[in-house]
GROMACS .gro file of N, CA and C in nm:
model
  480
    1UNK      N    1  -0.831   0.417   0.362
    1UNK     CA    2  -0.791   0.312   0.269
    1UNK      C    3  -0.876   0.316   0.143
    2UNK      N    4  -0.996   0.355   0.149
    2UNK     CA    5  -1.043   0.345   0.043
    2UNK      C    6  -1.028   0.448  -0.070
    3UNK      N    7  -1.026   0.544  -0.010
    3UNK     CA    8  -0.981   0.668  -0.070
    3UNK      C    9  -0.780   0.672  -0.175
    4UNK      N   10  -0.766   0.624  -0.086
    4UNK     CA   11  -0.627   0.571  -0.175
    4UNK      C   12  -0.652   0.433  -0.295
    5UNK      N   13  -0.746   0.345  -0.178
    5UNK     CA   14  -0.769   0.235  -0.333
    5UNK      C   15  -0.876   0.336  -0.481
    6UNK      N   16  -0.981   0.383  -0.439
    6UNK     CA   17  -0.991   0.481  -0.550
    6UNK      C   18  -0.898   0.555  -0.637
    7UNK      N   19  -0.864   0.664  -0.542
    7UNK     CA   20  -0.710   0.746  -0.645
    7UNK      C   21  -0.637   0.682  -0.672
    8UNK      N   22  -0.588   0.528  -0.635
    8UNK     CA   23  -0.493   0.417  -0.736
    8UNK      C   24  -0.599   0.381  -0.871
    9UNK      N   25  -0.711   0.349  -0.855
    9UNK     CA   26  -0.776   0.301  -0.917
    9UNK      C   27  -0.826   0.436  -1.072
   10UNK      N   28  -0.809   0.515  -1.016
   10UNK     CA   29  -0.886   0.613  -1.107
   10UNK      C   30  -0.721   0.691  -1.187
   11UNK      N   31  -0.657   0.679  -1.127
   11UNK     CA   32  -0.529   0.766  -1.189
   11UNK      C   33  -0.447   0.646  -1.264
   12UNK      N   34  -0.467   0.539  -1.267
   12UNK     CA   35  -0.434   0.471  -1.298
   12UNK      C   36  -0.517   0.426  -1.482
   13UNK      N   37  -0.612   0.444  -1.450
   13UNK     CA   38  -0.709   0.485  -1.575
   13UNK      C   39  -0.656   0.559  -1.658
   14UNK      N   40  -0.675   0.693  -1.615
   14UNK     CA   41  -0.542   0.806  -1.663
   14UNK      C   42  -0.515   0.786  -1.723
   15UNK      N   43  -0.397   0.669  -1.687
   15UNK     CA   44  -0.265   0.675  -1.707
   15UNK      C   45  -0.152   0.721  -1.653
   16UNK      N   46  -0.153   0.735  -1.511
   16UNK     CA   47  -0.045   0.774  -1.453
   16UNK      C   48   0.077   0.649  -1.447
   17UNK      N   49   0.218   0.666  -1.443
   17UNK     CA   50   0.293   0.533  -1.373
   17UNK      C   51   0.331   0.499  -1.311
   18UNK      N   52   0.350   0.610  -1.162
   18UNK     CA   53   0.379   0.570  -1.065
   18UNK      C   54   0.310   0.591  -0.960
   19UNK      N   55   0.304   0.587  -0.822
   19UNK     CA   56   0.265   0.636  -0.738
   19UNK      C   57   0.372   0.600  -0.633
   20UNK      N   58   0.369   0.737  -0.517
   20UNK     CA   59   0.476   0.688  -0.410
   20UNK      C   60   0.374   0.731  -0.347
   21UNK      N   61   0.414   0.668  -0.219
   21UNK     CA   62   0.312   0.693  -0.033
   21UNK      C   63   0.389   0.775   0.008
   22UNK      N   64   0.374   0.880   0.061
   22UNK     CA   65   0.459   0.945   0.144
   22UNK      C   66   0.429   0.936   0.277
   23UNK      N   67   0.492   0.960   0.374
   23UNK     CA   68   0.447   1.018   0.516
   23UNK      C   69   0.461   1.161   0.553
   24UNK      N   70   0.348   1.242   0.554
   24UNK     CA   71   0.360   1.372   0.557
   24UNK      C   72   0.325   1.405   0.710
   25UNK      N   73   0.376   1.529   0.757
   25UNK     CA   74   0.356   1.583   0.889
   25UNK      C   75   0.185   1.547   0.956
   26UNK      N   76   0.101   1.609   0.839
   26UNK     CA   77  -0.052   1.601   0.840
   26UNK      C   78  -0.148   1.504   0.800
   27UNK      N   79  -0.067   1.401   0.754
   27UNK     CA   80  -0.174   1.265   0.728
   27UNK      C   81  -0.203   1.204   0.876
   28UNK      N   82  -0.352   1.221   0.798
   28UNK     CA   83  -0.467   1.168   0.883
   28UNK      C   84  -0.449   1.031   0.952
   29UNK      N   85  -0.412   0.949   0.863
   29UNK     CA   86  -0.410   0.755   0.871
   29UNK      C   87  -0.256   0.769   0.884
   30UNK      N   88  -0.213   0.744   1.000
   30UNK     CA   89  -0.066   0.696   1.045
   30UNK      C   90  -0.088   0.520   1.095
   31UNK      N   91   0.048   0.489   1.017
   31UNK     CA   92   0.062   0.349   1.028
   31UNK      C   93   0.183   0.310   1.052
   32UNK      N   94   0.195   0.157   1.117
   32UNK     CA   95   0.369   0.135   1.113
   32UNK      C   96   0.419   0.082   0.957
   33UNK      N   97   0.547   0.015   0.961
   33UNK     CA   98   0.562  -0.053   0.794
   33UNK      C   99   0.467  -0.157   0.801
   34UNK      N  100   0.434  -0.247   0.885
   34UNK     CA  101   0.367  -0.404   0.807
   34UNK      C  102   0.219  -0.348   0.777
   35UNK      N  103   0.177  -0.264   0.843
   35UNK     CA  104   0.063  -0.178   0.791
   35UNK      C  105   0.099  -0.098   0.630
   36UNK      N  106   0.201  -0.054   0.578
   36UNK     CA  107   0.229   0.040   0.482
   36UNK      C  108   0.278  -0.100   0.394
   37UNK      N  109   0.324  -0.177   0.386
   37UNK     CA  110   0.375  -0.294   0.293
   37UNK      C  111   0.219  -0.371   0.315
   38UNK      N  112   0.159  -0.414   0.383
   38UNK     CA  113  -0.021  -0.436   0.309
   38UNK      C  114  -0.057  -0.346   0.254
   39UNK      N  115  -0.073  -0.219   0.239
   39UNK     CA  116  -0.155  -0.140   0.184
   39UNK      C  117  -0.080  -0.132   0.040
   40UNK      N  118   0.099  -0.121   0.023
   40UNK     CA  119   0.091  -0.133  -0.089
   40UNK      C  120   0.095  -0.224  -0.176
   41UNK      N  121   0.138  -0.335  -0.124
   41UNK     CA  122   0.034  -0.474  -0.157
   41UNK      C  123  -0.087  -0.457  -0.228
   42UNK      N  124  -0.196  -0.379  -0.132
   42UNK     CA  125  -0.345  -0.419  -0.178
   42UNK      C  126  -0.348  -0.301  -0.300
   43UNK      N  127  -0.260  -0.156  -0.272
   43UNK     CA  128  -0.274  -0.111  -0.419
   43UNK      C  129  -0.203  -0.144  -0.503
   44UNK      N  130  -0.090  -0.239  -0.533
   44UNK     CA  131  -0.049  -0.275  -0.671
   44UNK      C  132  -0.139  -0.348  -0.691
   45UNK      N  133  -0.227  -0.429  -0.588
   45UNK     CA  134  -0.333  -0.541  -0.682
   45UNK      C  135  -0.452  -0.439  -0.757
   46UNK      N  136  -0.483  -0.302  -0.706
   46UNK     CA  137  -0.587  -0.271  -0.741
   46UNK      C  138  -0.534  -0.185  -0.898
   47UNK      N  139  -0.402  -0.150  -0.869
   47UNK     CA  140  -0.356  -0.105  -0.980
   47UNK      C  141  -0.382  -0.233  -1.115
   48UNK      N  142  -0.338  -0.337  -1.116
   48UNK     CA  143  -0.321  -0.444  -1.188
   48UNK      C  144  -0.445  -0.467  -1.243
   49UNK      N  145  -0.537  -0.453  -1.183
   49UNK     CA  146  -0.719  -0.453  -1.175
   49UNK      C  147  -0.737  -0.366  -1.299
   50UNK      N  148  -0.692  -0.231  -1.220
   50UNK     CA  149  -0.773  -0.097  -1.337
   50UNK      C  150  -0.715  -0.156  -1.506
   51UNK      N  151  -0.567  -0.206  -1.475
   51UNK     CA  152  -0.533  -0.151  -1.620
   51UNK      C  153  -0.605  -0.247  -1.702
   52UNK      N  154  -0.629  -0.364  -1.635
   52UNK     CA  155  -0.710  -0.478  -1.738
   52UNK      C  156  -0.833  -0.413  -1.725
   53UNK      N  157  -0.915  -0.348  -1.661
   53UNK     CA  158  -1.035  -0.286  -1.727
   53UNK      C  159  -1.037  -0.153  -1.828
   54UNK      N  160  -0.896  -0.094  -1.824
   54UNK     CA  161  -0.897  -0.006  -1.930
   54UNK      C  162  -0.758  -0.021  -2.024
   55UNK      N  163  -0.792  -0.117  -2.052
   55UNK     CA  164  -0.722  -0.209  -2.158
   55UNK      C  165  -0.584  -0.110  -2.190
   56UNK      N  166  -0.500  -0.089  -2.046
   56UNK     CA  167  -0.377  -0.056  -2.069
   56UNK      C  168  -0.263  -0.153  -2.070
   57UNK      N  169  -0.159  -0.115  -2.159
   57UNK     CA  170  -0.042  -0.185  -2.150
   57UNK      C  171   0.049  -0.210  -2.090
   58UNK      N  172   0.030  -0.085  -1.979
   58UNK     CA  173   0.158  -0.080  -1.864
   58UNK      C  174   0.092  -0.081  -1.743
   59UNK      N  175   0.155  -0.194  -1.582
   59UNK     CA  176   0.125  -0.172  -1.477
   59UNK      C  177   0.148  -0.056  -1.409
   60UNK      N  178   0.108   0.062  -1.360
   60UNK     CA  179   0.185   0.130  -1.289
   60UNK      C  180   0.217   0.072  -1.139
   61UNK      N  181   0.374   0.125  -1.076
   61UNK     CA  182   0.410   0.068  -0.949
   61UNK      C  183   0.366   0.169  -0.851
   62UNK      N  184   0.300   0.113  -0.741
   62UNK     CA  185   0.325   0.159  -0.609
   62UNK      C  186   0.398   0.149  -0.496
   63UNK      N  187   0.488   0.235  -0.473
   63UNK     CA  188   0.636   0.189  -0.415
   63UNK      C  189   0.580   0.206  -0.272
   64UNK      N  190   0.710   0.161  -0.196
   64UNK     CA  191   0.698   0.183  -0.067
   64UNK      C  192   0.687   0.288   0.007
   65UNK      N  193   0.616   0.322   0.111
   65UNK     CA  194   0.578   0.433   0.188
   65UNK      C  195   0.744   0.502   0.232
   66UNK      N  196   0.724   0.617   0.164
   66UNK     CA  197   0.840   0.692   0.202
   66UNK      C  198   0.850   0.837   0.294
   67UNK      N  199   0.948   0.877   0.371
   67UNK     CA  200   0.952   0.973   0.406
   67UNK      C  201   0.954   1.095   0.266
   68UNK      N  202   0.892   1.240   0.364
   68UNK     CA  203   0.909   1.329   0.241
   68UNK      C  204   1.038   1.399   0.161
   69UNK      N  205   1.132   1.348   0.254
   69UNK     CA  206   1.276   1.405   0.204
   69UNK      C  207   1.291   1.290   0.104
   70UNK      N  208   1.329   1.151   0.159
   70UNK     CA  209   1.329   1.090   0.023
   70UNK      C  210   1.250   1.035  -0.097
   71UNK      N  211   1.077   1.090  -0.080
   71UNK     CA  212   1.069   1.069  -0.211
   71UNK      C  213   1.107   1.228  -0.277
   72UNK      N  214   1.102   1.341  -0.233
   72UNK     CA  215   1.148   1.444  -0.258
   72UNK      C  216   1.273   1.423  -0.342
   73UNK      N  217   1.327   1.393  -0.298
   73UNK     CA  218   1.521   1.292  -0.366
   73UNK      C  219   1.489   1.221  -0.510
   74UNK      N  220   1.365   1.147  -0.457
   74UNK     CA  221   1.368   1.046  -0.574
   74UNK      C  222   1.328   1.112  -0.717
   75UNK      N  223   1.183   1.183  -0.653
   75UNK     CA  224   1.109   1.326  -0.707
   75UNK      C  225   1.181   1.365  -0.825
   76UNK      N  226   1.266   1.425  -0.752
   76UNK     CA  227   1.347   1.563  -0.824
   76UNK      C  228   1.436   1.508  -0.978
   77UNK      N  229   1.418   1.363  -0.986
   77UNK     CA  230   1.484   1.329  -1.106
   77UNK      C  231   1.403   1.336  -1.249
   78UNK      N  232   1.276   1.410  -1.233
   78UNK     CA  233   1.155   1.462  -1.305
   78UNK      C  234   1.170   1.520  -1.357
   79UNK      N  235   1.159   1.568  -1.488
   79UNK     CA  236   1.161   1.667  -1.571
   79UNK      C  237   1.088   1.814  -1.512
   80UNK      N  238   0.968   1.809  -1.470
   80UNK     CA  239   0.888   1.881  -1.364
   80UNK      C  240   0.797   1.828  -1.244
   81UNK      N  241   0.852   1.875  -1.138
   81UNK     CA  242   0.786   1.826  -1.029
   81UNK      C  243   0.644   1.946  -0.968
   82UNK      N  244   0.527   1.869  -0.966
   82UNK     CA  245   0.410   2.055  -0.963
   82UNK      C  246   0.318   1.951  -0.837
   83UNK      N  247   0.363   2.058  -0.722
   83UNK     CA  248   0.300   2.025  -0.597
   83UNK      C  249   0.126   2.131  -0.594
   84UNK      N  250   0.029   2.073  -0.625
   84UNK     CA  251  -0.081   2.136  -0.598
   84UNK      C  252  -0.101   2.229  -0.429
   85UNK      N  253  -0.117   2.340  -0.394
   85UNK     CA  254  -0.080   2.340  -0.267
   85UNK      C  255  -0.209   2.492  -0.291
   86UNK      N  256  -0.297   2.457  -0.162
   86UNK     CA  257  -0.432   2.573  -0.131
   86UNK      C  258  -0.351   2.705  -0.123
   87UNK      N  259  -0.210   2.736  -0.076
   87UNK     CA  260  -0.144   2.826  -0.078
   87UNK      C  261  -0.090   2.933  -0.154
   88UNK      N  262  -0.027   2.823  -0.247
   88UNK     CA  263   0.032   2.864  -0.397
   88UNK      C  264  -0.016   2.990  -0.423
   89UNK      N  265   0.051   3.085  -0.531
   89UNK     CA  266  -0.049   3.196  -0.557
   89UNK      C  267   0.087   3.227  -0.669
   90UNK      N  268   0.007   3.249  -0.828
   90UNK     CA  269   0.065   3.321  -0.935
   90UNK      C  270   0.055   3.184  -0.940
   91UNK      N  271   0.143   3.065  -0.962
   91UNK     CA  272   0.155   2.964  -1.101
   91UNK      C  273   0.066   2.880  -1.079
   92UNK      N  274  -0.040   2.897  -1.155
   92UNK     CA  275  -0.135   2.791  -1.236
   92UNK      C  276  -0.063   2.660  -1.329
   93UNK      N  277  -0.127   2.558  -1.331
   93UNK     CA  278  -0.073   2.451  -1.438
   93UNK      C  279  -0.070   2.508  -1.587
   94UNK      N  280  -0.183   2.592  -1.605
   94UNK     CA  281  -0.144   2.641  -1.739
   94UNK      C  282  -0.030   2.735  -1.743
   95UNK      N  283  -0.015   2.817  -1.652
   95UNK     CA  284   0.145   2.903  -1.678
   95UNK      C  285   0.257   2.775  -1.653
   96UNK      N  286   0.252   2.671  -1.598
   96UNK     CA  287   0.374   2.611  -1.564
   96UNK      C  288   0.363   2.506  -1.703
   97UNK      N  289   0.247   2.500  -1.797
   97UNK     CA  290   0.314   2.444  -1.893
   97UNK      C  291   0.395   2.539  -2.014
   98UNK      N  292   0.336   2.679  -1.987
   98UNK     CA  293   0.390   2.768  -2.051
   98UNK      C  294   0.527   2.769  -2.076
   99UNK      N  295   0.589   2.777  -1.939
   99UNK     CA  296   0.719   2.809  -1.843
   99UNK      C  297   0.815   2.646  -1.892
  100UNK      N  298   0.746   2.539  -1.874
  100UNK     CA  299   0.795   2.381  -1.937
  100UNK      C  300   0.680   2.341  -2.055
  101UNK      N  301   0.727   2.324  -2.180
  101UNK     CA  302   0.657   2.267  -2.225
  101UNK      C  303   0.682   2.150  -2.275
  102UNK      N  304   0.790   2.115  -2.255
  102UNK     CA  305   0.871   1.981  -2.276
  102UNK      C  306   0.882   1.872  -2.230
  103UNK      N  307   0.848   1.971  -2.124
  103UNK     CA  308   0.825   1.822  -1.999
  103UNK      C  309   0.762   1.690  -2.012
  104UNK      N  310   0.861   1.601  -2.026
  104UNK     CA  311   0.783   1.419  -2.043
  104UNK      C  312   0.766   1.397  -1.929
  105UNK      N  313   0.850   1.392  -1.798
  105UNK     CA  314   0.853   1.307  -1.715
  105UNK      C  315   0.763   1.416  -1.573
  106UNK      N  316   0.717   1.413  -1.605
  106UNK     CA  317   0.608   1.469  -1.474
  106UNK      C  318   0.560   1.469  -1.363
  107UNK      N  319   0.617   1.477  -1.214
  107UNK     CA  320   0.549   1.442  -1.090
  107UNK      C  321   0.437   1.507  -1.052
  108UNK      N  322   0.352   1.445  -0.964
  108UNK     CA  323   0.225   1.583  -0.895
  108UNK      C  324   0.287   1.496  -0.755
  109UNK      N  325   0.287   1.584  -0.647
  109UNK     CA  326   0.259   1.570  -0.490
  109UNK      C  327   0.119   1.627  -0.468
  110UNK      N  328   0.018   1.521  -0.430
  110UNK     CA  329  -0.099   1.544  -0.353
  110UNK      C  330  -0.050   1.526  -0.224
  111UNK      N  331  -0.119   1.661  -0.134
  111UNK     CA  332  -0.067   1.652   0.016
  111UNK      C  333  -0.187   1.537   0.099
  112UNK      N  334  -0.175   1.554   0.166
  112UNK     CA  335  -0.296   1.412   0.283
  112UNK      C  336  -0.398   1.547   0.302
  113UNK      N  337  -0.493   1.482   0.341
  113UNK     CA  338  -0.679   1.559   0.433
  113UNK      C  339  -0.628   1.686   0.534
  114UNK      N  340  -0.514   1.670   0.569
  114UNK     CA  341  -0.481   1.848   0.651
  114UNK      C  342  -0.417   1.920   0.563
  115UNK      N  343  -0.359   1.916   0.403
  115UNK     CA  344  -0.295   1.996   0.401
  115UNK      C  345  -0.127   1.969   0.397
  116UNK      N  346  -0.066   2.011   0.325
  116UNK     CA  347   0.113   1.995   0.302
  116UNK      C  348   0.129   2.146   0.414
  117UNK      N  349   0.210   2.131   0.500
  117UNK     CA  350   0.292   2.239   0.553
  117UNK      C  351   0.355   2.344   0.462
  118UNK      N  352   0.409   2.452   0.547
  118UNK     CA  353   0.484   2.554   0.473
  118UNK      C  354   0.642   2.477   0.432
  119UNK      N  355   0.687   2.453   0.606
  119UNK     CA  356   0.822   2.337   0.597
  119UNK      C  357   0.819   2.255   0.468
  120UNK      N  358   0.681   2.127   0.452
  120UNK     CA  359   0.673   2.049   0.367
  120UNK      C  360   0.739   2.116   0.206
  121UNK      N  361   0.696   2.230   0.230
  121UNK     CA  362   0.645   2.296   0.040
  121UNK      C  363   0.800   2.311   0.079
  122UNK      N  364   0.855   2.427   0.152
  122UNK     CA  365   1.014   2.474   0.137
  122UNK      C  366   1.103   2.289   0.097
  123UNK      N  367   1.088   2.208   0.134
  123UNK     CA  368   1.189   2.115   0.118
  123UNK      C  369   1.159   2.021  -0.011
  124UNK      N  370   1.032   2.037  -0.023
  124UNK     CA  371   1.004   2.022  -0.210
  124UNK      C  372   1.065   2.081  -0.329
  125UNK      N  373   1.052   2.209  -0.268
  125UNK     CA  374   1.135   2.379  -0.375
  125UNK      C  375   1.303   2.341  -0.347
  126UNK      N  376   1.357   2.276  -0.268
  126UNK     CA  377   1.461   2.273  -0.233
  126UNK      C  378   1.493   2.148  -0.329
  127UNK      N  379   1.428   2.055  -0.336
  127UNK     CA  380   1.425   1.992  -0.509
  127UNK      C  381   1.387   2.001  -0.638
  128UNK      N  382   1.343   2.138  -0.640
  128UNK     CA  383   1.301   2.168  -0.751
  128UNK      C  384   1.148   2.180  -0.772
  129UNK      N  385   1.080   2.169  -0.695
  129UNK     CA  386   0.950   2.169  -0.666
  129UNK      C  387   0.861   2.298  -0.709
  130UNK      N  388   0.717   2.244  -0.786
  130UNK     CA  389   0.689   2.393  -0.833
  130UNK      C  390   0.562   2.409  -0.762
  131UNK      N  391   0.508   2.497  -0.632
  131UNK     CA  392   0.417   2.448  -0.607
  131UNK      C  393   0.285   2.559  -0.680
  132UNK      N  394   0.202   2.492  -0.718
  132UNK     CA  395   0.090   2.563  -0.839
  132UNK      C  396  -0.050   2.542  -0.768
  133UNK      N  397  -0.116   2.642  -0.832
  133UNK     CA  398  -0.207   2.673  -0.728
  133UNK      C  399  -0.375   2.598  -0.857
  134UNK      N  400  -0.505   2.533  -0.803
  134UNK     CA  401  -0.574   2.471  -0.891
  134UNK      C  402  -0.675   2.550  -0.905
  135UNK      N  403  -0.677   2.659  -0.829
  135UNK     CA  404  -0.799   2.754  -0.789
  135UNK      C  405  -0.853   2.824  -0.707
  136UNK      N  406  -0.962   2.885  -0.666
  136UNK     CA  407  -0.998   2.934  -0.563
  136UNK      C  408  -1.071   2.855  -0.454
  137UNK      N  409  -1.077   2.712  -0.510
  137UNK     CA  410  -1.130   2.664  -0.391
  137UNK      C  411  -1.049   2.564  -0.373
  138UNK      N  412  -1.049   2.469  -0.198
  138UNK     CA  413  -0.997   2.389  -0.119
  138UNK      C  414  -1.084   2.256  -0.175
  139UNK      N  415  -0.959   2.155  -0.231
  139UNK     CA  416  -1.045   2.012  -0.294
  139UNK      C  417  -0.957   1.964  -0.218
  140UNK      N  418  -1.095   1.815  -0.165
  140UNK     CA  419  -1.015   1.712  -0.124
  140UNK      C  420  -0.882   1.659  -0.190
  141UNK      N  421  -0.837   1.560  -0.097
  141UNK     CA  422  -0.685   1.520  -0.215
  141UNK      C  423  -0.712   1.427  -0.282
  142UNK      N  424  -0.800   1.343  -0.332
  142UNK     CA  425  -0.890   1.242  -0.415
  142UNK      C  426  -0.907   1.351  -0.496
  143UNK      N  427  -0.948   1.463  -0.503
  143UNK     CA  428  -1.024   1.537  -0.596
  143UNK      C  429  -0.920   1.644  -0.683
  144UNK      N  430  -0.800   1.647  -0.595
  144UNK     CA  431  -0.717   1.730  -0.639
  144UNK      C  432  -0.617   1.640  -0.710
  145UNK      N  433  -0.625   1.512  -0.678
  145UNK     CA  434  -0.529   1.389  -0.767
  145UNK      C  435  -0.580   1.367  -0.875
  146UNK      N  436  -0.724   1.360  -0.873
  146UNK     CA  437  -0.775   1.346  -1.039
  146UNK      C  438  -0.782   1.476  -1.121
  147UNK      N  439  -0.788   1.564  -1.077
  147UNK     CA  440  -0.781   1.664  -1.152
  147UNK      C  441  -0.627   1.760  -1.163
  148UNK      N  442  -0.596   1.656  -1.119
  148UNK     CA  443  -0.451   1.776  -1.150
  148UNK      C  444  -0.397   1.669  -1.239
  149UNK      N  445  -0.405   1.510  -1.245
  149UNK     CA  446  -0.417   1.428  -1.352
  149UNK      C  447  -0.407   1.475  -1.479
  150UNK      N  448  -0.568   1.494  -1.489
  150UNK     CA  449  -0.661   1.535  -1.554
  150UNK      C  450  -0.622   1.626  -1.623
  151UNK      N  451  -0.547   1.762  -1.584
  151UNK     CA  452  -0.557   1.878  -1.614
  151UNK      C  453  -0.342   1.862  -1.690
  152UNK      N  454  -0.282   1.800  -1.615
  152UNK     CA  455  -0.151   1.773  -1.694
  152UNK      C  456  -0.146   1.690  -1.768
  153UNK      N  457  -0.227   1.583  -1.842
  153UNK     CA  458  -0.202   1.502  -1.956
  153UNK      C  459  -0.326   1.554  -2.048
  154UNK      N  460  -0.396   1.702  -2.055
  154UNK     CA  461  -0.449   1.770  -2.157
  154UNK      C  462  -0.342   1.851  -2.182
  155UNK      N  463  -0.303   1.929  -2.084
  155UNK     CA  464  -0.162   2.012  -2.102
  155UNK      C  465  -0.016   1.978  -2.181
  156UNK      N  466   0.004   1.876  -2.167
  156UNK     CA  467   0.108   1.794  -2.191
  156UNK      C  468   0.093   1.705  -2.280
  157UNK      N  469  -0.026   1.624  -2.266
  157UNK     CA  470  -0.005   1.511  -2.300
  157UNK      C  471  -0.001   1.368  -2.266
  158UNK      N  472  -0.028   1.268  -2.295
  158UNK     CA  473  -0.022   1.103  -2.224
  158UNK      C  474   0.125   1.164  -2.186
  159UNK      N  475   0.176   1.196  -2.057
  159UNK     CA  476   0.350   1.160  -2.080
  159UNK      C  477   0.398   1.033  -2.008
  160UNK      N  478   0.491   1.052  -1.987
  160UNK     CA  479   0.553   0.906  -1.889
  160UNK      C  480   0.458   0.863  -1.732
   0.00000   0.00000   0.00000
């Protein structure tokens, strides 16, 4: 929990605007819904928090905990969707802004503490999913959310 109230708290700084929960094969913290409707409860409050300390204009939403097919669904209505994945190999964020440079509307999928599956990645790509690789080394997903942040609104730009 805390680790999610941080990465709400810090991407939200950013400037990111949305965030979805997913339920992935490999997350660590499994919960039922009245567990997943508190938590996103407690992160729209923490969202609401950041932006009045960094004197932003827009709340971002944290939606409800979704399976990965449908936020995948929801996903795919993105201009570019770029799944960070330890796997990936050839597209970097800088070739994929190469490849889009237009791109306003922008998703990242951070996978959970084990890792996104192979399955996971194939049914991402099956929406359009680009999965890009951040480097040679394995970052937590706190660490891979701020910096893949980080690294697409220098690339890009503040976008949506």
């Amino acid at each position: 929990a805390d680790k999610a109230e941080w990465i709400v708290q810090k991407l939200t700084e950013l400037g990111v605007s949305d965030f979805e929960l997913l339920n992935m094969t490999r997350c660590v913290v499994k919960g039922n819904e009245k567990d997943g409707l508190k938590k996103q409860e407690r992160l729209n409050r923490i969202a609401r928090e950041a932006v009045k300390q960094c004197r932003r204009g827009t709340v971002p939403v944290v939606g409800t905990p979704m399976s990965l097919k449908q936020a995948a669904k929801k996903m795919s209505a993105c201009d570019l969707l770029l799944v960070p994945w330890e796997e990936a190999e050839g597209l970097t964020l800088a070739k994929a802004y190469e490849a889009y440079p237009d791109a306003k509307n922008i998703g990242i999928v951070i996978g959970p503490e084990g890792g996104i599956s192979p399955e996971e990645i194939e049914v991402m790509k099956g929406y359009g999913a680009k999965p890009v690789t951040l480097g040679p080394r394995i970052l937590r997903a706190e660490t891979a959310a701020i910096a893949s942040a980080a690294m697409v609104m220098t690339l890009w730009g503040d976008c949506k």
